[in-house]
Amino acid sequence: MNHQKDEPRQPLEDNLNCLDLISGLRKQDRGGQLVDNKKKTSYGIDSPLGLISSFVFAPVYLYATVKGKHAFWDQALTSLPDSAFYGPSLDMGCGRGLVLVKTATRKRQLLGGGPATVQARNSLSYGIDIFDSGDQTGNSPETLYANIKAMGLLDDVVAHAASFTDPLPFAENHFSLVTASLSLHNVPSSDRKAAIREACRVCKPGGAIIILDLLGYVAEYEAEMKKQGWTRVERRFAGLGVVFGSWPTQVLHAIKPTI
C-alpha cells in the first residue's frame, strides 16, 4: 500500500466502518454457519518459530504466551484511569484479539451497559492487523471474529485488515487508548518508527499508549516518542511472567501531552 504522507484522510466514521471485517464476517455467519455459537476463545501461540528456538527455555516461553501475557494485560489495563476507556481505542497488530477482548470487556464494565451504550459513548474498540500466521498460530480474521463472538462483543469491536506501518486511516487525536502487544518488532526499524509516529498522531491529548515488546526494541519506541515531543514516557521491565524463553520484555507507558 503506497499512501502519500500528505494525502488527506477521510473522517474515521467514513473511512473505516465500511471496511470492518467483523461486520463482513457476521453477515457470513448467519445462524452460526461460520463459527459454532458455543465456541470458546482461543489465542494460539506467539511466534511458533520463537518457541522452537527456545530449546530448554520452551516451558518459560509457553507460560508467557498461554498465561503470562493475559495476566500482564489484565494488570496493565486495570491500572489505567477510567477515562482511558471512555473513548475509542486502537490495538495495533490485534491478531486473534486478546487485547481487543480485554479492552472491550473493560469498557462494558465501566460504562454499565450493553453495546448500545458503548456505541452511544463512541467507545468502540478498533484493531488493525495483516493477520500473518507466522507471528501467531491461527492468526486470521475468522479466528479474531470467533473470539469476539465467543465473548459477545461483536457490536463493540471494529477490525481492519491492513499494515500498521502505513499511514493509519484514522483521524488525528481520536483514540483515548492505543495498545500494541508483541507486534511492532515484527517489522523493519524504519517501519517501526513510522508506526510509533502514527500511534502518536491518532492518540488524543491526555490519552495513553501502552506497548509490550521484546527487550532491545522498546528503547527505540521511547526515543521516537520523545522526538515527537512526548515527555511522560516510562519504559520498564514487564515482569517474569512475560519472558518469552530467553527473551525478556519491556513495557512502554506514555501519556500524550495536552498542550
PDB file of C-alpha atoms in Angstrom:
ATOM      1  CA  MET A   1       0.000   0.000   0.000  1.00  0.00           C
ATOM      2  CA  ASN A   2       1.586   3.266  -1.094  1.00  0.00           C
ATOM      3  CA  HIS A   3      -0.040   6.190   0.694  1.00  0.00           C
ATOM      4  CA  GLN A   4       1.407   9.673   0.480  1.00  0.00           C
ATOM      5  CA  LYS A   5       2.017  11.337   3.831  1.00  0.00           C
ATOM      6  CA  ASP A   6       0.224  14.495   2.726  1.00  0.00           C
ATOM      7  CA  GLU A   7      -2.757  12.587   1.367  1.00  0.00           C
ATOM      8  CA  PRO A   8      -5.949  13.879   3.068  1.00  0.00           C
ATOM      9  CA  ARG A   9      -7.546  11.380   5.415  1.00  0.00           C
ATOM     10  CA  GLN A  10     -11.267  10.844   5.479  1.00  0.00           C
ATOM     11  CA  PRO A  11     -13.034  11.041   8.836  1.00  0.00           C
ATOM     12  CA  LEU A  12     -12.855   7.815  10.803  1.00  0.00           C
ATOM     13  CA  GLU A  13     -16.552   7.036  10.523  1.00  0.00           C
ATOM     14  CA  ASP A  14     -16.491   7.463   6.735  1.00  0.00           C
ATOM     15  CA  ASN A  15     -13.289   5.556   6.101  1.00  0.00           C
ATOM     16  CA  LEU A  16     -13.110   2.551   8.387  1.00  0.00           C
ATOM     17  CA  ASN A  17     -16.515   1.197   9.278  1.00  0.00           C
ATOM     18  CA  CYS A  18     -17.217   0.303   5.650  1.00  0.00           C
ATOM     19  CA  LEU A  19     -14.092  -1.904   5.736  1.00  0.00           C
ATOM     20  CA  ASP A  20     -14.912  -3.572   9.049  1.00  0.00           C
ATOM     21  CA  LEU A  21     -14.005  -7.267   8.992  1.00  0.00           C
ATOM     22  CA  ILE A  22     -16.309  -8.065  11.896  1.00  0.00           C
ATOM     23  CA  SER A  23     -19.401  -6.773  10.090  1.00  0.00           C
ATOM     24  CA  GLY A  24     -18.459  -8.641   6.917  1.00  0.00           C
ATOM     25  CA  LEU A  25     -17.861 -11.945   8.684  1.00  0.00           C
ATOM     26  CA  ARG A  26     -21.023 -11.511  10.709  1.00  0.00           C
ATOM     27  CA  LYS A  27     -23.052 -11.480   7.502  1.00  0.00           C
ATOM     28  CA  GLN A  28     -21.447 -14.802   6.531  1.00  0.00           C
ATOM     29  CA  ASP A  29     -22.175 -16.258   9.958  1.00  0.00           C
ATOM     30  CA  ARG A  30     -25.968 -16.164   9.916  1.00  0.00           C
ATOM     31  CA  GLY A  31     -27.190 -18.943  12.159  1.00  0.00           C
ATOM     32  CA  GLY A  32     -23.671 -19.935  13.187  1.00  0.00           C
ATOM     33  CA  GLN A  33     -22.677 -21.181   9.735  1.00  0.00           C
ATOM     34  CA  LEU A  34     -19.151 -19.762  10.045  1.00  0.00           C
ATOM     35  CA  VAL A  35     -18.419 -20.148  13.761  1.00  0.00           C
ATOM     36  CA  ASP A  36     -20.032 -22.514  16.263  1.00  0.00           C
ATOM     37  CA  ASN A  37     -22.135 -20.477  18.683  1.00  0.00           C
ATOM     38  CA  LYS A  38     -20.654 -22.473  21.588  1.00  0.00           C
ATOM     39  CA  LYS A  39     -17.020 -21.975  20.567  1.00  0.00           C
ATOM     40  CA  LYS A  40     -14.705 -20.691  23.321  1.00  0.00           C
ATOM     41  CA  THR A  41     -11.922 -18.140  22.969  1.00  0.00           C
ATOM     42  CA  SER A  42      -8.524 -19.361  21.762  1.00  0.00           C
ATOM     43  CA  TYR A  43      -5.472 -17.142  21.342  1.00  0.00           C
ATOM     44  CA  GLY A  44      -2.819 -19.508  19.984  1.00  0.00           C
ATOM     45  CA  ILE A  45       0.962 -19.376  20.393  1.00  0.00           C
ATOM     46  CA  ASP A  46       3.087 -16.310  19.737  1.00  0.00           C
ATOM     47  CA  SER A  47       5.707 -16.913  17.012  1.00  0.00           C
ATOM     48  CA  PRO A  48       5.913 -20.733  16.701  1.00  0.00           C
ATOM     49  CA  LEU A  49       9.481 -20.347  15.419  1.00  0.00           C
ATOM     50  CA  GLY A  50      10.372 -18.484  18.599  1.00  0.00           C
ATOM     51  CA  LEU A  51       9.027 -21.358  20.681  1.00  0.00           C
ATOM     52  CA  ILE A  52      11.060 -23.914  18.720  1.00  0.00           C
ATOM     53  CA  SER A  53      14.253 -21.882  19.054  1.00  0.00           C
ATOM     54  CA  SER A  54      13.791 -21.518  22.822  1.00  0.00           C
ATOM     55  CA  PHE A  55      15.149 -25.044  23.422  1.00  0.00           C
ATOM     56  CA  VAL A  56      15.464 -25.581  27.204  1.00  0.00           C
ATOM     57  CA  PHE A  57      13.561 -22.337  27.811  1.00  0.00           C
ATOM     58  CA  ALA A  58      10.492 -23.593  25.933  1.00  0.00           C
ATOM     59  CA  PRO A  59       8.412 -24.075  29.136  1.00  0.00           C
ATOM     60  CA  VAL A  60       9.075 -20.438  30.084  1.00  0.00           C
ATOM     61  CA  TYR A  61       8.035 -19.353  26.582  1.00  0.00           C
ATOM     62  CA  LEU A  62       4.845 -21.417  26.744  1.00  0.00           C
ATOM     63  CA  TYR A  63       3.889 -19.947  30.107  1.00  0.00           C
ATOM     64  CA  ALA A  64       4.374 -16.415  28.809  1.00  0.00           C
ATOM     65  CA  THR A  65       2.248 -16.928  25.699  1.00  0.00           C
ATOM     66  CA  VAL A  66      -0.504 -19.004  27.343  1.00  0.00           C
ATOM     67  CA  LYS A  67      -0.848 -17.329  30.754  1.00  0.00           C
ATOM     68  CA  GLY A  68       1.690 -14.603  31.423  1.00  0.00           C
ATOM     69  CA  LYS A  69       0.635 -12.327  28.589  1.00  0.00           C
ATOM     70  CA  HIS A  70      -3.001 -12.496  29.706  1.00  0.00           C
ATOM     71  CA  ALA A  71      -2.089 -11.567  33.281  1.00  0.00           C
ATOM     72  CA  PHE A  72       0.129  -8.728  32.082  1.00  0.00           C
ATOM     73  CA  TRP A  73      -2.644  -7.084  30.050  1.00  0.00           C
ATOM     74  CA  ASP A  74      -5.203  -7.574  32.823  1.00  0.00           C
ATOM     75  CA  GLN A  75      -2.938  -5.611  35.163  1.00  0.00           C
ATOM     76  CA  ALA A  76      -1.909  -3.028  32.562  1.00  0.00           C
ATOM     77  CA  LEU A  77      -5.483  -2.157  31.630  1.00  0.00           C
ATOM     78  CA  THR A  78      -6.866  -2.067  35.166  1.00  0.00           C
ATOM     79  CA  SER A  79      -4.030   0.288  36.188  1.00  0.00           C
ATOM     80  CA  LEU A  80      -5.257   2.923  33.723  1.00  0.00           C
ATOM     81  CA  PRO A  81      -7.689   5.665  34.757  1.00  0.00           C
ATOM     82  CA  ASP A  82     -11.298   5.022  33.780  1.00  0.00           C
ATOM     83  CA  SER A  83     -11.141   7.925  31.330  1.00  0.00           C
ATOM     84  CA  ALA A  84      -8.880   5.853  29.052  1.00  0.00           C
ATOM     85  CA  PHE A  85     -11.882   3.641  28.293  1.00  0.00           C
ATOM     86  CA  TYR A  86     -14.487   6.349  27.744  1.00  0.00           C
ATOM     87  CA  GLY A  87     -13.386   6.933  24.152  1.00  0.00           C
ATOM     88  CA  PRO A  88     -12.461   4.723  21.199  1.00  0.00           C
ATOM     89  CA  SER A  89      -9.313   2.597  21.477  1.00  0.00           C
ATOM     90  CA  LEU A  90      -6.926   1.100  18.930  1.00  0.00           C
ATOM     91  CA  ASP A  91      -4.886  -2.111  19.103  1.00  0.00           C
ATOM     92  CA  MET A  92      -2.030  -2.171  16.571  1.00  0.00           C
ATOM     93  CA  GLY A  93      -1.369  -5.753  15.472  1.00  0.00           C
ATOM     94  CA  CYS A  94      -4.527  -7.098  17.111  1.00  0.00           C
ATOM     95  CA  GLY A  95      -4.027 -10.701  15.946  1.00  0.00           C
ATOM     96  CA  ARG A  96      -6.549 -13.082  17.454  1.00  0.00           C
ATOM     97  CA  GLY A  97      -7.936 -10.328  19.673  1.00  0.00           C
ATOM     98  CA  LEU A  98      -6.588 -10.848  23.184  1.00  0.00           C
ATOM     99  CA  VAL A  99      -6.131  -7.136  23.930  1.00  0.00           C
ATOM    100  CA  LEU A 100      -9.222  -6.169  21.922  1.00  0.00           C
ATOM    101  CA  VAL A 101     -11.378  -8.507  24.019  1.00  0.00           C
ATOM    102  CA  LYS A 102      -9.911  -7.291  27.292  1.00  0.00           C
ATOM    103  CA  THR A 103     -10.307  -3.632  26.337  1.00  0.00           C
ATOM    104  CA  ALA A 104     -13.873  -4.041  25.071  1.00  0.00           C
ATOM    105  CA  THR A 105     -14.816  -6.038  28.177  1.00  0.00           C
ATOM    106  CA  ARG A 106     -13.379  -3.336  30.434  1.00  0.00           C
ATOM    107  CA  LYS A 107     -15.444  -0.702  28.627  1.00  0.00           C
ATOM    108  CA  ARG A 108     -18.624  -2.714  29.110  1.00  0.00           C
ATOM    109  CA  GLN A 109     -17.888  -2.969  32.830  1.00  0.00           C
ATOM    110  CA  LEU A 110     -17.163   0.729  33.264  1.00  0.00           C
ATOM    111  CA  LEU A 111     -19.999   2.043  31.116  1.00  0.00           C
ATOM    112  CA  GLY A 112     -22.500  -0.229  32.822  1.00  0.00           C
ATOM    113  CA  GLY A 113     -24.454  -1.134  29.727  1.00  0.00           C
ATOM    114  CA  GLY A 114     -24.565  -3.197  26.573  1.00  0.00           C
ATOM    115  CA  PRO A 115     -23.299  -2.447  23.078  1.00  0.00           C
ATOM    116  CA  ALA A 116     -25.792   0.375  22.586  1.00  0.00           C
ATOM    117  CA  THR A 117     -24.184   2.240  25.486  1.00  0.00           C
ATOM    118  CA  VAL A 118     -20.684   1.618  24.109  1.00  0.00           C
ATOM    119  CA  GLN A 119     -21.708   2.878  20.678  1.00  0.00           C
ATOM    120  CA  ALA A 120     -23.550   5.893  22.070  1.00  0.00           C
ATOM    121  CA  ARG A 121     -20.457   6.888  24.051  1.00  0.00           C
ATOM    122  CA  ASN A 122     -18.242   6.482  20.957  1.00  0.00           C
ATOM    123  CA  SER A 123     -16.193   3.906  22.873  1.00  0.00           C
ATOM    124  CA  LEU A 124     -15.715   1.182  20.269  1.00  0.00           C
ATOM    125  CA  SER A 125     -12.543  -0.911  20.291  1.00  0.00           C
ATOM    126  CA  TYR A 126     -10.654  -0.888  16.966  1.00  0.00           C
ATOM    127  CA  GLY A 127      -7.989  -3.322  15.795  1.00  0.00           C
ATOM    128  CA  ILE A 128      -5.666  -3.428  12.788  1.00  0.00           C
ATOM    129  CA  ASP A 129      -3.512  -6.332  11.553  1.00  0.00           C
ATOM    130  CA  ILE A 130      -2.185  -8.045   8.425  1.00  0.00           C
ATOM    131  CA  PHE A 131      -3.067 -11.420  10.042  1.00  0.00           C
ATOM    132  CA  ASP A 132       0.224 -13.249   9.453  1.00  0.00           C
ATOM    133  CA  SER A 133       0.158 -16.793  10.909  1.00  0.00           C
ATOM    134  CA  GLY A 134       3.954 -16.660  11.228  1.00  0.00           C
ATOM    135  CA  ASP A 135       3.522 -14.105  14.009  1.00  0.00           C
ATOM    136  CA  GLN A 136       0.862 -16.125  15.829  1.00  0.00           C
ATOM    137  CA  THR A 137      -0.627 -19.564  15.222  1.00  0.00           C
ATOM    138  CA  GLY A 138      -4.028 -19.481  13.550  1.00  0.00           C
ATOM    139  CA  ASN A 139      -3.849 -15.719  13.077  1.00  0.00           C
ATOM    140  CA  SER A 140      -6.749 -14.876  10.757  1.00  0.00           C
ATOM    141  CA  PRO A 141      -9.796 -12.598  10.556  1.00  0.00           C
ATOM    142  CA  GLU A 142     -12.002 -15.653  11.098  1.00  0.00           C
ATOM    143  CA  THR A 143     -10.223 -16.557  14.344  1.00  0.00           C
ATOM    144  CA  LEU A 144     -10.458 -12.975  15.562  1.00  0.00           C
ATOM    145  CA  TYR A 145     -14.162 -12.972  14.736  1.00  0.00           C
ATOM    146  CA  ALA A 146     -14.663 -16.260  16.600  1.00  0.00           C
ATOM    147  CA  ASN A 147     -13.049 -14.884  19.766  1.00  0.00           C
ATOM    148  CA  ILE A 148     -15.024 -11.643  19.618  1.00  0.00           C
ATOM    149  CA  LYS A 149     -18.230 -13.608  19.072  1.00  0.00           C
ATOM    150  CA  ALA A 150     -17.485 -16.001  21.941  1.00  0.00           C
ATOM    151  CA  MET A 151     -17.296 -13.037  24.316  1.00  0.00           C
ATOM    152  CA  GLY A 152     -20.494 -11.434  22.998  1.00  0.00           C
ATOM    153  CA  LEU A 153     -18.659  -8.337  21.787  1.00  0.00           C
ATOM    154  CA  LEU A 154     -19.492  -8.246  18.078  1.00  0.00           C
ATOM    155  CA  ASP A 155     -21.193  -4.861  18.405  1.00  0.00           C
ATOM    156  CA  ASP A 156     -18.290  -3.384  20.367  1.00  0.00           C
ATOM    157  CA  VAL A 157     -15.358  -4.130  18.046  1.00  0.00           C
ATOM    158  CA  VAL A 158     -14.244  -2.915  14.611  1.00  0.00           C
ATOM    159  CA  ALA A 159     -11.354  -4.698  12.843  1.00  0.00           C
ATOM    160  CA  HIS A 160      -9.383  -3.612   9.802  1.00  0.00           C
ATOM    161  CA  ALA A 161      -7.039  -5.768   7.660  1.00  0.00           C
ATOM    162  CA  ALA A 162      -4.061  -3.528   6.864  1.00  0.00           C
ATOM    163  CA  SER A 163      -0.484  -2.854   7.926  1.00  0.00           C
ATOM    164  CA  PHE A 164       0.113  -0.513  10.834  1.00  0.00           C
ATOM    165  CA  THR A 165       3.318   0.563   9.061  1.00  0.00           C
ATOM    166  CA  ASP A 166       1.242   2.517   6.525  1.00  0.00           C
ATOM    167  CA  PRO A 167      -0.463   5.806   7.389  1.00  0.00           C
ATOM    168  CA  LEU A 168      -3.381   4.785   9.578  1.00  0.00           C
ATOM    169  CA  PRO A 169      -6.874   5.528   8.208  1.00  0.00           C
ATOM    170  CA  PHE A 170      -7.879   7.339  11.377  1.00  0.00           C
ATOM    171  CA  ALA A 171      -8.368  10.984  12.292  1.00  0.00           C
ATOM    172  CA  GLU A 172      -5.790  12.786  14.421  1.00  0.00           C
ATOM    173  CA  ASN A 173      -6.303  12.919  18.184  1.00  0.00           C
ATOM    174  CA  HIS A 174      -9.049  10.314  18.048  1.00  0.00           C
ATOM    175  CA  PHE A 175      -8.184   7.445  20.407  1.00  0.00           C
ATOM    176  CA  SER A 176      -8.112   7.663  24.184  1.00  0.00           C
ATOM    177  CA  LEU A 177      -6.030   4.468  24.301  1.00  0.00           C
ATOM    178  CA  VAL A 178      -3.591   2.875  21.835  1.00  0.00           C
ATOM    179  CA  THR A 179      -2.043  -0.546  22.508  1.00  0.00           C
ATOM    180  CA  ALA A 180       0.418  -2.893  20.822  1.00  0.00           C
ATOM    181  CA  SER A 181       1.252  -6.350  22.141  1.00  0.00           C
ATOM    182  CA  LEU A 182       4.421  -8.004  20.770  1.00  0.00           C
ATOM    183  CA  SER A 183       3.669  -6.745  17.275  1.00  0.00           C
ATOM    184  CA  LEU A 184       5.931  -3.815  16.411  1.00  0.00           C
ATOM    185  CA  HIS A 185       9.201  -5.793  16.470  1.00  0.00           C
ATOM    186  CA  ASN A 186       8.000  -7.866  13.510  1.00  0.00           C
ATOM    187  CA  VAL A 187       8.703  -5.064  11.015  1.00  0.00           C
ATOM    188  CA  PRO A 188      11.932  -3.250   9.933  1.00  0.00           C
ATOM    189  CA  SER A 189      13.280  -0.369  12.030  1.00  0.00           C
ATOM    190  CA  SER A 190      12.121   2.381   9.653  1.00  0.00           C
ATOM    191  CA  ASP A 191       8.606   0.917   9.678  1.00  0.00           C
ATOM    192  CA  ARG A 192       8.622   0.639  13.471  1.00  0.00           C
ATOM    193  CA  LYS A 193       9.420   4.331  13.762  1.00  0.00           C
ATOM    194  CA  ALA A 194       6.658   5.167  11.285  1.00  0.00           C
ATOM    195  CA  ALA A 195       4.206   3.072  13.326  1.00  0.00           C
ATOM    196  CA  ILE A 196       5.159   4.922  16.512  1.00  0.00           C
ATOM    197  CA  ARG A 197       4.663   8.275  14.803  1.00  0.00           C
ATOM    198  CA  GLU A 198       1.221   7.186  13.636  1.00  0.00           C
ATOM    199  CA  ALA A 199       0.312   5.938  17.117  1.00  0.00           C
ATOM    200  CA  CYS A 200       1.311   9.342  18.497  1.00  0.00           C
ATOM    201  CA  ARG A 201      -0.735  11.114  15.838  1.00  0.00           C
ATOM    202  CA  VAL A 202      -4.005   9.244  16.380  1.00  0.00           C
ATOM    203  CA  CYS A 203      -3.817   9.275  20.187  1.00  0.00           C
ATOM    204  CA  LYS A 204      -5.791  12.162  21.669  1.00  0.00           C
ATOM    205  CA  PRO A 205      -4.199  14.662  24.099  1.00  0.00           C
ATOM    206  CA  GLY A 206      -4.199  13.106  27.550  1.00  0.00           C
ATOM    207  CA  GLY A 207      -4.652   9.650  26.015  1.00  0.00           C
ATOM    208  CA  ALA A 208      -2.415   6.677  26.785  1.00  0.00           C
ATOM    209  CA  ILE A 209      -0.197   4.409  24.708  1.00  0.00           C
ATOM    210  CA  ILE A 210       0.865   1.036  26.124  1.00  0.00           C
ATOM    211  CA  ILE A 211       3.319  -1.138  24.188  1.00  0.00           C
ATOM    212  CA  LEU A 212       4.566  -4.577  25.253  1.00  0.00           C
ATOM    213  CA  ASP A 213       7.531  -5.835  23.244  1.00  0.00           C
ATOM    214  CA  LEU A 214      10.846  -7.662  23.349  1.00  0.00           C
ATOM    215  CA  LEU A 215      13.842  -6.147  25.115  1.00  0.00           C
ATOM    216  CA  GLY A 216      16.043  -4.326  22.611  1.00  0.00           C
ATOM    217  CA  TYR A 217      13.171  -2.748  20.714  1.00  0.00           C
ATOM    218  CA  VAL A 218      11.314  -0.673  23.275  1.00  0.00           C
ATOM    219  CA  ALA A 219      14.088   1.892  23.798  1.00  0.00           C
ATOM    220  CA  GLU A 220      13.696   2.732  20.102  1.00  0.00           C
ATOM    221  CA  TYR A 221       9.985   3.409  20.610  1.00  0.00           C
ATOM    222  CA  GLU A 222      10.733   5.603  23.620  1.00  0.00           C
ATOM    223  CA  ALA A 223      13.274   7.646  21.658  1.00  0.00           C
ATOM    224  CA  GLU A 224      10.852   8.163  18.764  1.00  0.00           C
ATOM    225  CA  MET A 225       8.076   9.305  21.107  1.00  0.00           C
ATOM    226  CA  LYS A 226      10.370  11.839  22.718  1.00  0.00           C
ATOM    227  CA  LYS A 227      11.253  13.129  19.252  1.00  0.00           C
ATOM    228  CA  GLN A 228       7.522  13.750  18.818  1.00  0.00           C
ATOM    229  CA  GLY A 229       7.540  15.930  21.928  1.00  0.00           C
ATOM    230  CA  TRP A 230       6.132  13.393  24.385  1.00  0.00           C
ATOM    231  CA  THR A 231       7.548  13.883  27.885  1.00  0.00           C
ATOM    232  CA  ARG A 232       5.539  11.453  30.032  1.00  0.00           C
ATOM    233  CA  VAL A 233       7.141   8.269  28.702  1.00  0.00           C
ATOM    234  CA  GLU A 234       8.097   5.381  31.001  1.00  0.00           C
ATOM    235  CA  ARG A 235       9.952   2.205  29.960  1.00  0.00           C
ATOM    236  CA  ARG A 236      10.422  -0.709  32.349  1.00  0.00           C
ATOM    237  CA  PHE A 237      10.853  -4.477  32.648  1.00  0.00           C
ATOM    238  CA  ALA A 238       7.476  -6.108  32.030  1.00  0.00           C
ATOM    239  CA  GLY A 239       7.903  -8.912  34.559  1.00  0.00           C
ATOM    240  CA  LEU A 240       8.931 -12.556  34.761  1.00  0.00           C
ATOM    241  CA  GLY A 241       5.527 -13.690  33.535  1.00  0.00           C
ATOM    242  CA  VAL A 242       6.188 -12.332  30.053  1.00  0.00           C
ATOM    243  CA  VAL A 243       9.713 -13.647  29.469  1.00  0.00           C
ATOM    244  CA  PHE A 244       9.473 -15.489  26.157  1.00  0.00           C
ATOM    245  CA  GLY A 245      12.069 -18.230  26.538  1.00  0.00           C
ATOM    246  CA  SER A 246      15.370 -16.350  26.754  1.00  0.00           C
ATOM    247  CA  TRP A 247      13.758 -13.086  25.544  1.00  0.00           C
ATOM    248  CA  PRO A 248      12.603 -10.731  28.317  1.00  0.00           C
ATOM    249  CA  THR A 249      10.113  -7.995  27.510  1.00  0.00           C
ATOM    250  CA  GLN A 250       9.643  -4.357  28.380  1.00  0.00           C
ATOM    251  CA  VAL A 251       6.546  -2.207  28.590  1.00  0.00           C
ATOM    252  CA  LEU A 252       6.304   1.376  27.407  1.00  0.00           C
ATOM    253  CA  HIS A 253       3.620   3.532  29.014  1.00  0.00           C
ATOM    254  CA  ALA A 254       3.161   7.040  27.661  1.00  0.00           C
ATOM    255  CA  ILE A 255       0.645   9.882  28.002  1.00  0.00           C
ATOM    256  CA  LYS A 256       0.159  12.359  25.153  1.00  0.00           C
ATOM    257  CA  PRO A 257       0.827  15.994  26.062  1.00  0.00           C
ATOM    258  CA  THR A 258      -2.301  18.104  26.460  1.00  0.00           C
ATOM    259  CA  ILE A 259      -0.667  21.302  25.233  1.00  0.00           C
TER     260      ILE A 259
END
